[in-house]
Short mmCIF file of C-alpha atoms and ligand atoms in Angstrom, two decimals:
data_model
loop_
_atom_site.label_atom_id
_atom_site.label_comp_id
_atom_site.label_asym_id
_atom_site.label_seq_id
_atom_site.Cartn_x
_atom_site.Cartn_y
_atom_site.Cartn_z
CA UNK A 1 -32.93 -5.88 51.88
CA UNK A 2 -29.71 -7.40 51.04
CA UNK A 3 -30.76 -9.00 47.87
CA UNK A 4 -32.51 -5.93 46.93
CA UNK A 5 -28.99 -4.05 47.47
CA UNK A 6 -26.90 -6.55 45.68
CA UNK A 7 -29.27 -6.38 42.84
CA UNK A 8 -29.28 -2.65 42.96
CA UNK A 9 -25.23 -2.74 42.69
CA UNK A 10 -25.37 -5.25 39.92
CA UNK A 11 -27.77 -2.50 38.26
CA UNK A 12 -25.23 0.30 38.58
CA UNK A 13 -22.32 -1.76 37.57
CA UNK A 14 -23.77 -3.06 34.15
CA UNK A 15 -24.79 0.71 33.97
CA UNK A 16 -21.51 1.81 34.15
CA UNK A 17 -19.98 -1.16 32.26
CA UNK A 18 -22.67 -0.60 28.94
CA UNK A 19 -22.21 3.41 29.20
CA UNK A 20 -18.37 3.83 30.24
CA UNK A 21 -16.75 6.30 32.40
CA UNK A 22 -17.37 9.58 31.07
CA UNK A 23 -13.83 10.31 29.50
CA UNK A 24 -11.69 13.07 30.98
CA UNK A 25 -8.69 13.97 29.37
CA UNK A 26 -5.65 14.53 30.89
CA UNK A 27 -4.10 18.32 30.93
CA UNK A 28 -1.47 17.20 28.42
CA UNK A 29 -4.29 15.84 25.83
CA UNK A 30 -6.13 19.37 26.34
CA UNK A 31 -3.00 20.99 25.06
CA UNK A 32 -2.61 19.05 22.29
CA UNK A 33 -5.94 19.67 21.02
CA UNK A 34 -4.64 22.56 21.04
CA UNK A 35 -1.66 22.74 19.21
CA UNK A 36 -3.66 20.46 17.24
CA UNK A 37 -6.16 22.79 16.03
CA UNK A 38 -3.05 26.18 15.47
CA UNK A 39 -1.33 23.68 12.88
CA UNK A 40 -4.44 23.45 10.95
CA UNK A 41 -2.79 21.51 7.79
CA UNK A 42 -0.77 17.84 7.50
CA UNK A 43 0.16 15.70 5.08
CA UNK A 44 -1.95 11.97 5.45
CA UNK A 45 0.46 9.45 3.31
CA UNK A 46 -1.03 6.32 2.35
CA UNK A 47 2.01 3.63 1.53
CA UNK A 48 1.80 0.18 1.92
CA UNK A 49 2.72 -3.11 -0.21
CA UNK A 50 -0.36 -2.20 -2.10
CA UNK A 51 1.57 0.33 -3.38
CA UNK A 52 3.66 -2.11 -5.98
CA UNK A 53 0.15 -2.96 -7.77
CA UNK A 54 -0.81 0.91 -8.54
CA UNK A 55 -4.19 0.30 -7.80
CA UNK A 56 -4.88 1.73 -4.71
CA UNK A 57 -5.16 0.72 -1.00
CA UNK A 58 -8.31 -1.57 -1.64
CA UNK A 59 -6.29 -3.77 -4.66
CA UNK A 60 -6.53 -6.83 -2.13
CA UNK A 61 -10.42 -6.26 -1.55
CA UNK A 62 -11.53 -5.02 -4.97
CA UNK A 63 -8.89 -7.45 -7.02
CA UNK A 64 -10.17 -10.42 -4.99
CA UNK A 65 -6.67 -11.81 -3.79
CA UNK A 66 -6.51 -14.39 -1.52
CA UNK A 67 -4.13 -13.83 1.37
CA UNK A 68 -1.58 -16.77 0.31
CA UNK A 69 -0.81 -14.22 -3.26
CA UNK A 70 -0.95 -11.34 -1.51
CA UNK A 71 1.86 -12.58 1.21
CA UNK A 72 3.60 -12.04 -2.08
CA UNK A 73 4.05 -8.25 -2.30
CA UNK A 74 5.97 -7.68 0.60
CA UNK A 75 8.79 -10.10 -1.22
CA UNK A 76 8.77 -7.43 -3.98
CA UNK A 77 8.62 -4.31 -1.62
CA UNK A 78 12.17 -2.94 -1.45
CA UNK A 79 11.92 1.18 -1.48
CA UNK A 80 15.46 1.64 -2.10
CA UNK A 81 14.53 5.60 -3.18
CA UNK A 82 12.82 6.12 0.30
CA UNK A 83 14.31 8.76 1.85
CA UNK A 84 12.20 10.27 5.13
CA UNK A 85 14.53 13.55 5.54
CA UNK A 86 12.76 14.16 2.02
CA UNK A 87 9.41 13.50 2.68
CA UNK A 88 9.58 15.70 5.83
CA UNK A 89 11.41 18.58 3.88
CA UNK A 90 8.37 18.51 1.53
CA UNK A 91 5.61 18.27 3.90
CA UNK A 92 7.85 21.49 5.48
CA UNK A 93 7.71 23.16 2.36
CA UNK A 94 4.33 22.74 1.78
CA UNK A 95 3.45 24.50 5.41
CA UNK A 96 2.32 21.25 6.50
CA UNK A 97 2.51 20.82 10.49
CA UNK A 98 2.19 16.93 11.26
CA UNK A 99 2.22 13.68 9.07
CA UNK A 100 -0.38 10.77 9.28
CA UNK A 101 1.25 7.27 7.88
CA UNK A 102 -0.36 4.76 7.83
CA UNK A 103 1.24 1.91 9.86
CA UNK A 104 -1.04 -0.60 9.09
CA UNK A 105 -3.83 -0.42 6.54
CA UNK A 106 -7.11 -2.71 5.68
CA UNK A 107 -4.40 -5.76 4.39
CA UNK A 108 -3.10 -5.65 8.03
CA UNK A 109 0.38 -5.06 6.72
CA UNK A 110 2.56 -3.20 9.09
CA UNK A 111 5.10 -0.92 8.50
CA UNK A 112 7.21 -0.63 11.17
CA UNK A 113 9.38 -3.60 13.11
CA UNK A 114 6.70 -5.43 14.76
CA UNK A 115 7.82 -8.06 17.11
CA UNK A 116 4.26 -9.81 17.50
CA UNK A 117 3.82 -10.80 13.95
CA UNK A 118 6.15 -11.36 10.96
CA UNK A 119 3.88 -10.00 8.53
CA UNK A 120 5.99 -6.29 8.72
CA UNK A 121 8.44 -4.17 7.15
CA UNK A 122 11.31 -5.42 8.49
CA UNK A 123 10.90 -9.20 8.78
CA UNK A 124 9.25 -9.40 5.35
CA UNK A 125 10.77 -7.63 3.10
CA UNK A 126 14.10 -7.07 0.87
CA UNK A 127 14.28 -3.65 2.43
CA UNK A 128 14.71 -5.13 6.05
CA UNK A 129 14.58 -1.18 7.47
CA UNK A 130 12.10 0.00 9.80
CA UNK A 131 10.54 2.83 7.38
CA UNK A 132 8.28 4.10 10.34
CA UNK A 133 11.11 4.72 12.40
CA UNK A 134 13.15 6.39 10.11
CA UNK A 135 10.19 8.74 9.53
CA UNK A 136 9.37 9.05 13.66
CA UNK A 137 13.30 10.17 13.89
CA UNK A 138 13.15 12.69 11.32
CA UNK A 139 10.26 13.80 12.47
CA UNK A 140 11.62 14.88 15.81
CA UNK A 141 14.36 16.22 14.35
CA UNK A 142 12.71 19.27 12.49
CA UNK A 143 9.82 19.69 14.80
CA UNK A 144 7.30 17.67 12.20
CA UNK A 145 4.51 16.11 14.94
CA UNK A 146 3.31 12.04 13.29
CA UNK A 147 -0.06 10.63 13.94
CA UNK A 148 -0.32 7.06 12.65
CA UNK A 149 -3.17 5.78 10.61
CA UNK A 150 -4.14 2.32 11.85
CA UNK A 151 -7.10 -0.01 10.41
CA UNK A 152 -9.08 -1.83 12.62
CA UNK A 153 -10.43 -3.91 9.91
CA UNK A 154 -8.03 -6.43 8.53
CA UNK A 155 -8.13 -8.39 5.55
CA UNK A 156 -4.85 -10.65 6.87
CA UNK A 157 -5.35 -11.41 9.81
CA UNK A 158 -7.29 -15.26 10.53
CA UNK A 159 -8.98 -14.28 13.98
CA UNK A 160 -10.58 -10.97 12.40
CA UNK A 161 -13.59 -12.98 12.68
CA UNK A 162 -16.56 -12.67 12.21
CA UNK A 163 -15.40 -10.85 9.18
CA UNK A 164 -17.42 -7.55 8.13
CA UNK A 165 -18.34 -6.32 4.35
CA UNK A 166 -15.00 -6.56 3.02
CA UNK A 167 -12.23 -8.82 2.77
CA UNK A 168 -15.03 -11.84 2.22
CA UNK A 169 -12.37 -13.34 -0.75
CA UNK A 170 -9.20 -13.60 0.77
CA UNK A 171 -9.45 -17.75 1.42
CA UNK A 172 -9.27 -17.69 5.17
CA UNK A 173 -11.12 -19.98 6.95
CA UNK A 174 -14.36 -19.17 8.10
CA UNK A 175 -13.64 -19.41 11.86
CA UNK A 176 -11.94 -17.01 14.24
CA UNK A 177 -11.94 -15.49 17.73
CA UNK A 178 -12.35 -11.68 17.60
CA UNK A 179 -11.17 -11.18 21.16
CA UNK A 180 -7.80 -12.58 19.83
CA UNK A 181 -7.72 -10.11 16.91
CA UNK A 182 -8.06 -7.29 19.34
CA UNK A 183 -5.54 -8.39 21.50
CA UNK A 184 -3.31 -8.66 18.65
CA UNK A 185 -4.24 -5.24 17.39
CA UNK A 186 -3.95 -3.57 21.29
CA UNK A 187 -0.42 -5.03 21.19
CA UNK A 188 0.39 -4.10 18.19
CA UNK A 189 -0.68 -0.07 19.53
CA UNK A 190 1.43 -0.86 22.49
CA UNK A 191 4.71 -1.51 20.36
CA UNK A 192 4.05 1.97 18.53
CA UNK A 193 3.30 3.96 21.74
CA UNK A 194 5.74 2.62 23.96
CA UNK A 195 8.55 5.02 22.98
CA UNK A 196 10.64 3.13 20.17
CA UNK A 197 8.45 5.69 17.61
CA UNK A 198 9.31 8.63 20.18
CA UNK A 199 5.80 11.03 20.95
CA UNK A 200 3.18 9.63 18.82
CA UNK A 201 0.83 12.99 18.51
CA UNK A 202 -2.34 10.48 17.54
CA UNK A 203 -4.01 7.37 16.27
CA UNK A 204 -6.15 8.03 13.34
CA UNK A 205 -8.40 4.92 12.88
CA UNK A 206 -10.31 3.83 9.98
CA UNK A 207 -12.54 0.27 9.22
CA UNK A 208 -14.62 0.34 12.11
CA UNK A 209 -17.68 0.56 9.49
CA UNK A 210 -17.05 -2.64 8.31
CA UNK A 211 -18.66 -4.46 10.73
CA UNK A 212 -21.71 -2.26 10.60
CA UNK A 213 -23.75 -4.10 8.24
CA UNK A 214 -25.82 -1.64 6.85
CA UNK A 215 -26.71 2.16 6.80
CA UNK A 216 -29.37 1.57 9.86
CA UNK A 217 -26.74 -0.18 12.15
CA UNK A 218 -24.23 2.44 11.35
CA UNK A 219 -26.11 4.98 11.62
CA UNK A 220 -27.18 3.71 15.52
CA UNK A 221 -23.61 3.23 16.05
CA UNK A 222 -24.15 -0.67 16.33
CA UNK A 223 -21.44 -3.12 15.06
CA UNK A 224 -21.76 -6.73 14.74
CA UNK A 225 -18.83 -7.16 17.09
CA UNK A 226 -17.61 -5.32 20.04
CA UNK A 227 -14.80 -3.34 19.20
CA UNK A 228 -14.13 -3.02 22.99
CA UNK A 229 -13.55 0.91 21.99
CA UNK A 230 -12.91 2.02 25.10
CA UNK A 231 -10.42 -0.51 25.91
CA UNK A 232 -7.83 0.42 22.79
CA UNK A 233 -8.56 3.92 23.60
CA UNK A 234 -7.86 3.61 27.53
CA UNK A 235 -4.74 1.90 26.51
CA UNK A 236 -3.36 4.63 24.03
CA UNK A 237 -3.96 7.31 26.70
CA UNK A 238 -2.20 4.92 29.17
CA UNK A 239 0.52 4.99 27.09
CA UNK A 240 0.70 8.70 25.74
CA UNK A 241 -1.52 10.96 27.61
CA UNK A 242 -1.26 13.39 24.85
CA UNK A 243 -1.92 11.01 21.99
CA UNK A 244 -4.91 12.48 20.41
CA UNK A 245 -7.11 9.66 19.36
CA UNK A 246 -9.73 10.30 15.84
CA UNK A 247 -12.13 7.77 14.42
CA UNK A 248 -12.85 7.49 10.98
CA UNK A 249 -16.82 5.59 11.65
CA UNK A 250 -18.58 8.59 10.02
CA UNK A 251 -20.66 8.52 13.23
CA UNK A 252 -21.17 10.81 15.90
CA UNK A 253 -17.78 10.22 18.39
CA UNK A 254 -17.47 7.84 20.65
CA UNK A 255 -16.84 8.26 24.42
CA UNK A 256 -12.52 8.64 24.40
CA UNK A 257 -12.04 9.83 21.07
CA UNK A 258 -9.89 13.52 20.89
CA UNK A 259 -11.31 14.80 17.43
CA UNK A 260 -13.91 14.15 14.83
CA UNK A 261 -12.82 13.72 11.43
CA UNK A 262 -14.30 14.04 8.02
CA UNK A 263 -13.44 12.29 4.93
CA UNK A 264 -13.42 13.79 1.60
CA UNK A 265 -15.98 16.60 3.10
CA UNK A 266 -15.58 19.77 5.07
CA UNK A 267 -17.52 19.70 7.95
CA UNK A 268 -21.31 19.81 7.91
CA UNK A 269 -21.26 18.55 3.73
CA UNK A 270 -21.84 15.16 2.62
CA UNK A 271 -20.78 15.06 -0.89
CA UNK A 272 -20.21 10.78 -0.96
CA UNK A 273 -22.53 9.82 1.41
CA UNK A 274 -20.14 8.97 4.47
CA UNK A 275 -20.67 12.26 6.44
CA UNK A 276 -24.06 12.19 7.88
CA UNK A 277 -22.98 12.31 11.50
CA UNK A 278 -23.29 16.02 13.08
CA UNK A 279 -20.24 18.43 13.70
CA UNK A 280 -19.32 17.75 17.36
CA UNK A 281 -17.10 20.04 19.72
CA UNK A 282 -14.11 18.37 19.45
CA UNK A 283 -11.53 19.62 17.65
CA UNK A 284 -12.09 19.08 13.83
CA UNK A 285 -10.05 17.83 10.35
CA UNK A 286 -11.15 16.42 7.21
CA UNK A 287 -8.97 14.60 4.60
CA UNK A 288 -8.88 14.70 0.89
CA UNK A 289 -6.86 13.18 -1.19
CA UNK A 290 -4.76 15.01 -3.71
CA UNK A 291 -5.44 13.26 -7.14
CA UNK A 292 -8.45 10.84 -7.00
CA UNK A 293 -7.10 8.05 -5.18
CA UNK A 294 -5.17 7.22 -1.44
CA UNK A 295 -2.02 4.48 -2.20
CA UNK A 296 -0.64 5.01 -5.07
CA UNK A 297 -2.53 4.50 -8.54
CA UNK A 298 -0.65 4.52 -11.23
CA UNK A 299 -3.70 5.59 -13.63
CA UNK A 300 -4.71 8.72 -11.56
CA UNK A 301 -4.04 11.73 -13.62
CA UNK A 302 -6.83 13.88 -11.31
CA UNK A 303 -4.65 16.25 -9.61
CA UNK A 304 -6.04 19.00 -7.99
CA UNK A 305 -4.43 22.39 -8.72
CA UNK A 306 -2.95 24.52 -6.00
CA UNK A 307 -6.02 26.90 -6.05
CA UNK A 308 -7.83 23.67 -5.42
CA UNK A 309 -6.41 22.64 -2.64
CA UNK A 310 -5.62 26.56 -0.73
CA UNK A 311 -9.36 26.78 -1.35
CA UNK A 312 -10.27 23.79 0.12
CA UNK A 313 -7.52 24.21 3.22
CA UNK A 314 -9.45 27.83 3.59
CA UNK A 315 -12.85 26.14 3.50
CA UNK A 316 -11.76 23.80 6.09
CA UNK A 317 -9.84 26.61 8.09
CA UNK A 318 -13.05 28.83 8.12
CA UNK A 319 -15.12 25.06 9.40
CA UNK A 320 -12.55 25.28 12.08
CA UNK A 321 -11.19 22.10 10.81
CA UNK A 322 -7.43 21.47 10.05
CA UNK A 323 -6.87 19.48 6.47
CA UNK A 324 -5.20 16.60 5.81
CA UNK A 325 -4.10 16.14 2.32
CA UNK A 326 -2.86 12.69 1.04
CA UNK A 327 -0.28 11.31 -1.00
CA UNK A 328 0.19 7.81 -2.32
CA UNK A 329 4.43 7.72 -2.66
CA UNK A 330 5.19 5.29 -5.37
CA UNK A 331 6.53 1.50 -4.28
CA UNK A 332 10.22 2.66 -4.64
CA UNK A 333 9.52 4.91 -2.18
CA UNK A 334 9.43 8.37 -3.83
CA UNK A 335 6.67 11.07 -3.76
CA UNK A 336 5.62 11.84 -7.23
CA UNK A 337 6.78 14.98 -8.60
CA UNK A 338 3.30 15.81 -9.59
CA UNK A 339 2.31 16.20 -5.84
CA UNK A 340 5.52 17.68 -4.98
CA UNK A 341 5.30 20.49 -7.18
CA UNK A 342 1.21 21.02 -6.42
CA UNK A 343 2.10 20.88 -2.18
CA UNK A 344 5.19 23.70 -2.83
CA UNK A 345 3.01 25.86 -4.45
CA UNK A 346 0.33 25.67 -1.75
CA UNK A 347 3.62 26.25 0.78
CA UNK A 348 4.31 29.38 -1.11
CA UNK A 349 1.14 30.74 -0.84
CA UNK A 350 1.02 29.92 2.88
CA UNK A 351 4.41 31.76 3.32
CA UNK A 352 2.64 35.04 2.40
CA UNK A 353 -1.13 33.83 3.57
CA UNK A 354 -0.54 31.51 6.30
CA UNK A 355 -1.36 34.24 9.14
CA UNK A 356 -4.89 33.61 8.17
CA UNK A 357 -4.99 30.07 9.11
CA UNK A 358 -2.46 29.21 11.11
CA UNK A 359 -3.60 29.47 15.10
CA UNK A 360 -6.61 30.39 13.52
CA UNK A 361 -10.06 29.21 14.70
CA UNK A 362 -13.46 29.75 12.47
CA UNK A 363 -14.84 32.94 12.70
CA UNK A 364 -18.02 34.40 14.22
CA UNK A 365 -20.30 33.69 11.29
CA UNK A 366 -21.04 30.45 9.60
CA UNK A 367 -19.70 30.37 6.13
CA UNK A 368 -21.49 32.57 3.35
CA UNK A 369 -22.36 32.29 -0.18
CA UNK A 370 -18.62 34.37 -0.80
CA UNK A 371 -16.58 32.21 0.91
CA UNK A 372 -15.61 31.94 4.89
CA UNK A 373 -13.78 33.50 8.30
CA UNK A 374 -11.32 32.85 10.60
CA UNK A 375 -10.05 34.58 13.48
CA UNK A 376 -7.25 34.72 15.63
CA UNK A 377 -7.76 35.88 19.07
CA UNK A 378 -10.87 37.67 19.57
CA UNK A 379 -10.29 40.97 17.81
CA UNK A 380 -8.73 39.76 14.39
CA UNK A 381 -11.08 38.59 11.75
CA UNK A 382 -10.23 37.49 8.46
CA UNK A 383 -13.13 37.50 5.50
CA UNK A 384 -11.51 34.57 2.83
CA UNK A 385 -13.38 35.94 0.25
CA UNK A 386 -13.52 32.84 -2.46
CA UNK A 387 -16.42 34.09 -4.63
CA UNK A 388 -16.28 37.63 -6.24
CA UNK A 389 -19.54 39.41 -4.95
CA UNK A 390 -22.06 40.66 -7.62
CA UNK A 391 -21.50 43.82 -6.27
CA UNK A 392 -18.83 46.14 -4.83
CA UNK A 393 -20.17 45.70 -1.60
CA UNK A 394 -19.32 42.66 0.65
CA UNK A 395 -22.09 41.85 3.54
CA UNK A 396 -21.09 39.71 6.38
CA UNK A 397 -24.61 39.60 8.13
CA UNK A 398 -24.48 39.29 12.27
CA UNK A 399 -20.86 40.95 12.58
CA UNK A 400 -21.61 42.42 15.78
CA UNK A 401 -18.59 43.11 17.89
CA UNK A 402 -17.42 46.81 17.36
CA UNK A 403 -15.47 47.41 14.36
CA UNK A 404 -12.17 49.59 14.35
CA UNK A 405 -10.85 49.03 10.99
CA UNK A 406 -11.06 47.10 7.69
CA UNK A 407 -8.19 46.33 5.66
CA UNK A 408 -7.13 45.03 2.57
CA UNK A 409 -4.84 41.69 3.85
CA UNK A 410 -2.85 42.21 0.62
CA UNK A 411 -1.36 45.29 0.07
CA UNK A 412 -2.34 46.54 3.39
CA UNK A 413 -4.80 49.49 2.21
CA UNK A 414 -7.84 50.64 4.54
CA UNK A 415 -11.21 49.96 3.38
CA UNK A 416 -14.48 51.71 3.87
CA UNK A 417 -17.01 49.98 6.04
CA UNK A 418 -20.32 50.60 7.37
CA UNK A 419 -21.62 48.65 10.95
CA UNK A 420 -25.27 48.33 11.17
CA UNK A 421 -27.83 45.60 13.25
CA UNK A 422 -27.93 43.69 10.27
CA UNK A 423 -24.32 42.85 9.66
CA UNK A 424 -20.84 44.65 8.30
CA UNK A 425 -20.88 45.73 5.16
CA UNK A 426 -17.36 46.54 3.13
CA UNK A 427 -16.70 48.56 0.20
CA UNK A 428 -14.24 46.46 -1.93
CA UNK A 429 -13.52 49.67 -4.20
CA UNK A 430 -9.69 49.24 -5.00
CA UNK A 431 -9.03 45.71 -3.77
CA UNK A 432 -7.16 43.57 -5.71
CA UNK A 433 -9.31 40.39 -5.94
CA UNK A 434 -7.71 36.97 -6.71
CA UNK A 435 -9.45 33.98 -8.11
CA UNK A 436 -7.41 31.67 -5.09
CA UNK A 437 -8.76 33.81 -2.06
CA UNK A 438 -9.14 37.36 -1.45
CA UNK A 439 -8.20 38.21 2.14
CA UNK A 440 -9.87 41.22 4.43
CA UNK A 441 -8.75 41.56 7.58
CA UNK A 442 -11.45 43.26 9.83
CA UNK A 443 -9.88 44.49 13.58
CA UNK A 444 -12.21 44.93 15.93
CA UNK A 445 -11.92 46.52 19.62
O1 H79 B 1 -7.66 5.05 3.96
C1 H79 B 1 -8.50 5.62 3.01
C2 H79 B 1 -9.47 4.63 2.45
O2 H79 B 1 -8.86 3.41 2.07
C3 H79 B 1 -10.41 4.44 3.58
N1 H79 B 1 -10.41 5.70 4.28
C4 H79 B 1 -9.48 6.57 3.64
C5 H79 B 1 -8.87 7.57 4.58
C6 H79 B 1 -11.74 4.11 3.11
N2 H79 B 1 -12.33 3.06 3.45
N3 H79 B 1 -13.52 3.04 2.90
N4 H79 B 1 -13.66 4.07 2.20
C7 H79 B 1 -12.56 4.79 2.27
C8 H79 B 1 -14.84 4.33 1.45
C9 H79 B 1 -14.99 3.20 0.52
C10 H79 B 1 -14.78 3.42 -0.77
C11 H79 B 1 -14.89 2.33 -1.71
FE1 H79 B 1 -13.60 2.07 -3.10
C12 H79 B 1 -15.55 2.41 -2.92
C13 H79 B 1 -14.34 1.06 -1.56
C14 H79 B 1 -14.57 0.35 -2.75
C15 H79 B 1 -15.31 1.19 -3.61
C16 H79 B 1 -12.56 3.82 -3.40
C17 H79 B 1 -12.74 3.20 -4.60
C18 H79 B 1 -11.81 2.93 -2.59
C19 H79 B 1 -11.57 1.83 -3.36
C20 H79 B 1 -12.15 1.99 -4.59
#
């Protein structure tokens, strides 16, 4: 009976060891998600030493350099036009709520003053300043949340071993211990979350996918390695309960994590072939980039326009996803004026638009053939209409809470409407439409 009782505890411990705690979060996470979801648009900025090379985040992966030449860069790395009250006045004038930077990226380089390895911003560079904290401060100061980006993959480090599908020509030996990586990465979190950054609002992590080795295994959610998820994530919420904690697999969230996120994709669309995993409840945002590339590429000419992007931050908005549109600021530490200019305009469209999205959630119908909704409380509706109907007459099939009035969002005039089972159908007679997004603003009771 004994044995049979010790065996059955060993049972429900391994139980609860390979299928975790369910995850409650705490009161102060809940209200973040929150908040999280009202701000609905951020800037993501991808800057690293990769940045000198204008190739992109991925130079050290897709140029082949071995880790001895790429110790290199950070010699070179001396932003002396980095100025963070700048970069916060133009995510503020772009209507952006929060900033994403990434403090360490696949080459394992960090960015702020790490004290647990002198591969950093501080200790390895010209610069000597502590760009991350000059950001955090600023931040505070005008109300601008930051999330930090952090890779789990690392192309730098020696004991990210067994090493995944990248980062295979960078010279380092071919042993490791994993379990040392992590504990190097864990205490590298703990140094940004334990207070010398201020509130961190979220880690945004990327390069778990690495060590899935193919579409199958990712697609099970099986690495090669254990990531020891839970662990990091336990650790962060230890630290700041309200830290909001996103994982950039492409797989359906894991057991801890505080939103889903999408890359280069609204939710539900799988343009690249990243996005297969299904829309969970968790709060939502999906990333773009605002040319073609993350960190900084010198040859990228693909800017989006500003109707671009206010369509795409609509399409997200009506997803119930927030956007999070990156720029790659050049190695002296500037943000192109390319992007500046694109990002104002989008801010000046907000200034007049923004009610729409902002504290907005999606609306009560899925998106349509002309465009999406968005609500705000449960008796304001908003109809983004982004494709001119073939007729005068808009249908928005399954509107069934009682209607009061339809209006024109610009310009304020009443519309004509007719409520039947099938749906809502508006008269567009007289309204303005506008090749960016045509607004109706339905009230009902
Ligand atoms: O941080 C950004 C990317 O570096 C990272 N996630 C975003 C937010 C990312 N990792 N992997 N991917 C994106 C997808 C992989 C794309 C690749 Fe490529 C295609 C890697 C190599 C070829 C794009 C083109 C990136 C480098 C060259």
């Amino acid at each position: 009976m004994k044995r049979l009782l010790l065996t059955g505890f060993i049972c429900l411990s391994f139980l609860q060891i390979s299928f975790g705690q369910a995850y409650q979060p705490s009161p102060e996470n809940l209200a973040a998600r929150q908040w999280f979801q009202d701000a609905r648009y951020g800037l993501f900025i991808h800057w690293g030493v990769y940045s000198i090379l204008g190739d992109g985040e991925w130079a050290m992966n897709i140029q082949n350099i071995p880790v001895s030449a790429y110790e290199k860069l950070p010699k070179f790395f001396n932003p002396t036009a980095y100025d963070a009250k700048r970069w916060v006045q133009i995510a503020k004038n772009a209507g952006m709520k929060y900033i994403t930077l990434t403090s360490k990226h696949h080459d394992g380089f960090a960015m702020w003053h790490s004290n647990v390895s002198p591969y950093n911003i501080v200790d390895a560079t010209p610069y000597k300043k502590d760009v991350l904290k000059q950001l955090a401060d600023e931040c505070e100061k005008e109300g601008i949340k930051l999330f930090l980006y952090h890779s789990h993959l690392d192309w730098h480090h020696p004991d990210y071993f067994p090493r995944g599908k990248t980062g295979r020509q960078t010279g380092r030996p071919e042993s490791g211990d994993f379990e040392k990586y992590l504990q190097y990465m864990d205490a590298q979190l703990t140094e940004l979350l334990s207070g010398r950054y201020g509130k961190i609002a979220g880690i945004w992590f990327d390069g778990w996918w690495d060590q899935a080795l193919d579409e199958h295994e990712k697609q099970a959610r099986k690495t090669h390695v254990d990531w020891h998820l839970r662990r990091t994530y336990d650790l962060i919420h230890r630290l700041q309960p309200a830290a909001l904690i996103g994982n950039n697999h492409h797989v359906t969230p894991f057991e801890g994590e505080d939103f889903q996120m999408f890359e280069r994709d609204l939710p539900g669309q799988n343009t690249f072939g990243y996005n297969t995993s299904s829309v969970s409840q968790l709060p939502l945002e999906t990333c773009e980039t605002l040319n073609g590339s993350w960190g900084f590429d010198l040859r990228d000419q693909r800017y989006k326009s500003p109707e671009q992007i206010v369509r795409y931050l609509v399409g997200a908005a009506g997803r119930n996803a927030n956007l999070l549109l990156n720029v790659g600021p050049m190695p002296n530490g500037e943000i192109q004026p390319e992007f500046v200019e694109r990002l104002e305009a989008v801010g000046n469209w907000l200034k007049t638009h923004g009610e729409t999205i902002y504290g907005t959630r999606g609306g009560i119908i899925p998106p349509q053939e002309w465009g999406v909704s968005t609500k705000k409380g449960d008796t304001r509706h908003f109809l983004h209409v982004l494709k001119k109907p073939a007729t005068n007459v808009l249908f928005v099939p399954n509107f069934m809470p009682k209607v009061s009035s339809v209006t024109a969002f610009e310009g304020k005039k009443p519309l004509k409407f007719k409520q039947q089972s099938e749906g809502l159908f508006v008269y567009l007679d007289g309204v303005a439409m506008s090749d960016w997004d045509t607004i109706i603003e339905v009230q009902t009771k």
